Amino acid sequence: MKKEHKIAQEIYAISELINSGDYQKAIDRFRDLETNNPKNNTIKFNKVGFLIDIGFGLKNSKIVKEGIVTGEKLLKDSSCKNQKTNLYYNCANGYVSFYHLGYDRERDVKQIVDNENLQNAKRNFREALKESNHFDSKP
């Protein structure tokens, strides 16, 4: 079996672990996959959404932040231009997750209006839509 096929199978298995709520096992398997394939672009691209979803599931803002930072770095990488819509979407999702992890009911209204994470989420959602519209409008 080709290495790329094995990586795709492992990514699918990690996704299934996330979907079933087994976040610790998912992060452990992802870290192993990443360690064994440090230069693989498919893993780098999937890392963003995986870390955000796993971090939120584990209620670990550090993991969510790692996903956001990874996504923002990839957005600056010219080799990822075809994935910009997904990267912006994942970063936006990450900022929303980051917001929810730090939500304080006692300050709820002020938190919503002035929250930097929500503003970043909105900015990234808008960029995802722009990229999607740009992609869809090409001949």
C-alpha atoms as one frame of an Amber mdcrd trajectory, in Angstrom:
protein
   0.000   0.000   0.000   1.319   3.444  -0.894   2.337   5.804   1.889  -0.207
   8.460   0.822  -2.980   5.876   0.983  -1.926   4.872   4.504  -1.872   8.524
   5.542  -5.351   9.053   4.075  -6.635   6.033   6.002  -5.128   7.336   9.236
  -6.636  10.795   8.668 -10.020   9.151   8.138  -9.577   7.111  11.348  -8.678
  10.254  13.317 -11.720  12.011  11.890 -13.904   9.115  13.040 -12.420   9.345
  16.550 -13.242  13.058  16.648 -16.785  12.418  15.405 -17.292   9.784  18.098
 -15.985  12.111  20.831 -12.787  10.167  21.559 -10.684  13.325  21.523  -7.718
  12.107  23.554  -7.203   9.106  21.324  -7.606  11.374  18.280  -4.927  13.826
  19.440  -2.559  10.993  20.330  -2.944   9.387  16.900  -2.656  12.713  15.129
   0.553  13.617  16.993   2.021  10.222  16.051   1.018  10.693  12.409   2.477
  14.195  12.330   5.723  13.116  14.019   6.217  10.286  11.534   5.404  12.485
   8.500   6.605  16.015   9.348   6.670  17.333   5.769   3.407  15.888   4.481
   1.141  18.662   3.155  -2.064  16.652   3.592  -1.312  16.274   7.286  -0.407
  19.966   7.630  -3.674  20.987   5.973  -5.816  18.637   8.106  -3.986  19.689
  11.264  -5.882  22.981  11.411  -9.392  21.538  11.665  -8.296  18.539  13.716
  -6.628  20.620  16.427  -9.520  23.053  16.620 -12.120  20.283  16.927 -10.032
  18.184  19.312  -9.066  21.187  21.438 -12.681  22.253  21.746 -13.733  18.703
  22.595 -11.062  18.471  25.294 -11.856  22.029  26.434  -8.202  22.866  25.853
  -7.751  26.381  24.484  -4.009  25.809  23.932  -4.753  23.100  21.344  -7.408
  25.291  19.684  -4.923  28.171  19.514  -2.319  25.873  17.937  -4.855  25.027
  15.224  -5.604  28.700  14.582  -1.916  29.643  14.427  -1.227  26.757  12.044
  -4.102  27.863   9.803  -2.956  31.471   9.751   0.575  30.378   8.790  -0.777
  28.200   5.978  -2.872  31.109   4.675   0.403  32.958   4.037   1.889  29.957
   2.216   1.462  30.295  -1.553   1.302  26.507  -1.954  -2.023  26.515  -0.062
  -3.853  28.997  -2.279  -6.376  26.357  -3.406  -7.258  25.604   0.216  -7.813
  29.202   1.343 -11.589  28.863   1.661 -11.252  25.878   3.982  -8.412  27.459
   5.927 -10.348  30.686   6.513 -13.393  28.664   7.548 -11.358  26.526   9.955
  -9.683  29.590  11.470 -13.083  31.233  11.924 -14.383  28.078  13.571 -11.293
  28.116  15.789 -11.929  31.664  16.961 -15.552  30.790  17.766 -14.356  27.733
  19.704 -11.744  29.846  21.480 -14.477  32.330  22.415 -16.755  29.599  23.780
 -13.978  28.133  25.896 -13.427  31.513  27.550 -17.083  32.549  27.801 -18.146
  34.090  31.104 -21.928  34.336  31.631 -21.534  37.224  34.047 -20.034  39.445
  31.368 -22.007  38.045  28.438 -23.195  41.157  26.548 -19.906  43.054  26.797
 -18.033  39.887  25.869 -20.020  39.510  22.677 -19.682  43.108  21.511 -16.013
  43.602  22.345 -14.660  40.098  21.869 -11.551  39.913  19.702 -12.074  36.205
  18.992 -15.571  36.804  17.625 -14.301  39.687  15.501 -11.546  37.436  14.137
 -14.109  34.705  13.468 -16.294  37.111  11.488 -13.289  38.351   9.511 -12.277
  34.783   8.635 -15.828  33.784   7.665 -15.971  36.819   5.344 -12.633  35.868
   3.791 -13.838  32.277   3.309 -16.905  33.575   1.483 -14.775  35.868  -0.677
 -12.461  33.001  -1.580 -15.423  30.738  -2.292 -17.067  33.328  -4.530 -13.759
  33.997  -6.263 -13.269  30.279  -6.863 -16.857  29.765  -8.068 -16.682  32.685
 -10.493 -13.680  31.401 -12.424 -14.473  30.207 -15.980
